Amino acid sequence: GAVVSQHPSRVICKSGTSVKIECRSLDFQATTMFWYRQFPKQSLMLMATSNEGSKATYEQGVEKDKFLINHASLTLSTLTVTSAHPEDSSFYICSAPVAGGTDTQYFGPGTRLTVL
Amino acid sequence: QKEVEQNSGPLSVPEGAIASLNCTYSDRGSQSFFWYRQYSGKSPELIMFIYSNGDKEDGRFTAQLNKASQYVSLLIRDSQPSDSATYLCAVSLNQAGTALIFGKGTTLSVSS
């Protein structure tokens, strides 16, 4: 299957700092990528849709000024958690659909964020 | 509101048995259906997708789709302890740029 990578896999930061998470499609181009967040023992929650060349679309309740998304190229989307606080500690996962109309999405391995 | 419903479980089956996971969806416009497996602390991994009514088999896995009943299921034959995970059902409207809608997942536990 298609490969999606994320970096870093794990990050620990102090409260008030900003953290950037990268999501890359390694063997295909993705005009759209999706960012999810998952708290322990809960389901995936869609945060935003990242669109190459245009603004991201955020889900209701997700602060766009706090979670900055930049889809810089057809293979890279970044999520920056600005002024992170302990409640932002979560598992952040990106996904990308494979072009061709199948809608099949492949997930990156996820980034575990811990804010102290 | 588009919804995907799954029994959270846990569903417990003995090793070698058939595990049956069920999912219903609310939007009749849904076109594509997916099953993902997620191990604790890991991201979801695609197991199967199905578009047409009926059964689709891949190894020990069989996906079943009934669009009239808005129901999709996943059967796991000869269940192994390594199959113990949370199984996520997801549906798509097949519209470009539209995210999948996920159920909350069913936790499967296979005992040896």
mmCIF file of C-alpha atoms in Angstrom, chain B residues 9-104:
data_model
loop_
_atom_site.group_PDB
_atom_site.id
_atom_site.type_symbol
_atom_site.label_atom_id
_atom_site.label_comp_id
_atom_site.label_asym_id
_atom_site.label_seq_id
_atom_site.Cartn_x
_atom_site.Cartn_y
_atom_site.Cartn_z
ATOM 1 C CA GLY B 9 -17.258 -4.197 22.633
ATOM 2 C CA PRO B 10 -15.089 -5.719 23.826
ATOM 3 C CA LEU B 11 -15.827 -8.665 21.608
ATOM 4 C CA SER B 12 -14.111 -11.735 23.000
ATOM 5 C CA VAL B 13 -13.552 -14.867 20.935
ATOM 6 C CA PRO B 14 -11.337 -17.914 21.449
ATOM 7 C CA GLU B 15 -8.415 -18.558 19.162
ATOM 8 C CA GLY B 16 -9.515 -20.239 15.951
ATOM 9 C CA ALA B 17 -13.080 -18.943 16.091
ATOM 10 C CA ILE B 18 -14.784 -16.550 13.686
ATOM 11 C CA ALA B 19 -15.001 -12.959 14.844
ATOM 12 C CA SER B 20 -17.882 -10.926 13.426
ATOM 13 C CA LEU B 21 -17.683 -7.142 13.532
ATOM 14 C CA ASN B 22 -20.636 -5.004 12.512
ATOM 15 C CA CYS B 23 -21.162 -1.449 11.394
ATOM 16 C CA THR B 24 -24.154 0.626 10.311
ATOM 17 C CA TYR B 25 -24.135 3.997 8.605
ATOM 18 C CA SER B 26 -26.719 6.701 8.269
ATOM 19 C CA ASP B 27 -25.983 8.361 4.906
ATOM 20 C CA ARG B 28 -27.477 6.464 1.967
ATOM 21 C CA GLY B 29 -25.165 8.394 -0.314
ATOM 22 C CA SER B 30 -22.139 6.555 1.095
ATOM 23 C CA GLN B 31 -20.230 4.839 -1.684
ATOM 24 C CA SER B 32 -17.058 3.343 -0.238
ATOM 25 C CA PHE B 33 -16.570 1.357 2.915
ATOM 26 C CA PHE B 34 -13.382 0.585 4.766
ATOM 27 C CA TRP B 35 -12.157 -1.493 7.660
ATOM 28 C CA TYR B 36 -9.075 -0.382 9.552
ATOM 29 C CA ARG B 37 -7.267 -2.137 12.384
ATOM 30 C CA GLN B 38 -5.642 -0.124 15.134
ATOM 31 C CA TYR B 39 -3.331 -1.583 17.729
ATOM 32 C CA SER B 40 -2.942 0.283 20.989
ATOM 33 C CA GLY B 41 -0.645 3.271 20.567
ATOM 34 C CA LYS B 42 -0.416 2.853 16.795
ATOM 35 C CA SER B 43 -2.131 4.494 13.860
ATOM 36 C CA PRO B 44 -4.896 2.746 11.870
ATOM 37 C CA GLU B 45 -3.895 0.277 9.224
ATOM 38 C CA LEU B 46 -6.130 -0.493 6.235
ATOM 39 C CA ILE B 47 -7.438 -4.065 6.137
ATOM 40 C CA MET B 48 -10.046 -3.991 3.409
ATOM 41 C CA PHE B 49 -12.311 -1.796 1.358
ATOM 42 C CA ILE B 50 -15.553 -2.677 -0.394
ATOM 43 C CA TYR B 51 -17.737 -0.765 -2.843
ATOM 44 C CA SER B 52 -20.309 -3.248 -4.114
ATOM 45 C CA ASN B 53 -23.033 -5.190 -2.374
ATOM 46 C CA GLY B 54 -22.043 -8.697 -1.395
ATOM 47 C CA ASP B 55 -18.933 -10.292 -0.028
ATOM 48 C CA LYS B 56 -15.281 -9.555 -0.612
ATOM 49 C CA GLU B 57 -12.683 -11.981 0.657
ATOM 50 C CA ASP B 58 -8.992 -11.393 1.348
ATOM 51 C CA GLY B 59 -7.228 -14.171 3.171
ATOM 52 C CA ARG B 60 -8.850 -14.682 6.565
ATOM 53 C CA PHE B 61 -10.902 -11.506 6.193
ATOM 54 C CA THR B 62 -14.295 -11.148 4.530
ATOM 55 C CA ALA B 63 -16.089 -7.840 4.212
ATOM 56 C CA GLN B 64 -19.833 -7.883 3.614
ATOM 57 C CA LEU B 65 -21.861 -4.939 2.358
ATOM 58 C CA ASN B 66 -25.623 -4.489 2.221
ATOM 59 C CA LYS B 67 -26.446 -1.002 1.006
ATOM 60 C CA ALA B 68 -30.206 -1.511 1.318
ATOM 61 C CA SER B 69 -29.788 -2.183 5.026
ATOM 62 C CA GLN B 70 -26.913 0.326 5.332
ATOM 63 C CA TYR B 71 -24.834 -2.339 6.961
ATOM 64 C CA VAL B 72 -21.264 -3.462 6.550
ATOM 65 C CA SER B 73 -19.489 -6.210 8.425
ATOM 66 C CA LEU B 74 -16.073 -7.790 8.760
ATOM 67 C CA LEU B 75 -15.565 -11.483 9.428
ATOM 68 C CA ILE B 76 -12.239 -12.752 10.659
ATOM 69 C CA ARG B 77 -11.808 -16.490 10.268
ATOM 70 C CA ASP B 78 -9.401 -18.561 12.360
ATOM 71 C CA SER B 79 -8.923 -15.650 14.766
ATOM 72 C CA GLN B 80 -5.458 -15.314 16.236
ATOM 73 C CA PRO B 81 -4.313 -13.511 19.399
ATOM 74 C CA SER B 82 -2.468 -11.117 17.092
ATOM 75 C CA ASP B 83 -5.857 -10.025 15.734
ATOM 76 C CA SER B 84 -6.637 -8.467 19.114
ATOM 77 C CA ALA B 85 -7.042 -4.772 18.314
ATOM 78 C CA THR B 86 -9.642 -2.096 17.733
ATOM 79 C CA TYR B 87 -11.381 -2.323 14.371
ATOM 80 C CA LEU B 88 -12.590 0.896 12.812
ATOM 81 C CA CYS B 89 -15.331 1.054 10.220
ATOM 82 C CA ALA B 90 -15.187 4.060 7.868
ATOM 83 C CA VAL B 91 -17.405 5.278 5.055
ATOM 84 C CA SER B 92 -16.934 7.765 2.280
ATOM 85 C CA LEU B 93 -19.213 9.714 -0.035
ATOM 86 C CA ASN B 94 -16.570 9.411 -2.734
ATOM 87 C CA GLN B 95 -16.422 13.161 -3.129
ATOM 88 C CA ALA B 96 -12.977 14.518 -3.851
ATOM 89 C CA GLY B 97 -11.350 15.980 -0.777
ATOM 90 C CA THR B 98 -13.900 14.545 1.623
ATOM 91 C CA ALA B 99 -12.621 12.871 4.753
ATOM 92 C CA LEU B 100 -13.729 9.416 5.772
ATOM 93 C CA ILE B 101 -16.331 9.192 8.500
ATOM 94 C CA PHE B 102 -15.175 6.814 11.192
ATOM 95 C CA GLY B 103 -17.069 4.795 13.729
ATOM 96 C CA LYS B 104 -15.752 4.678 17.263
#
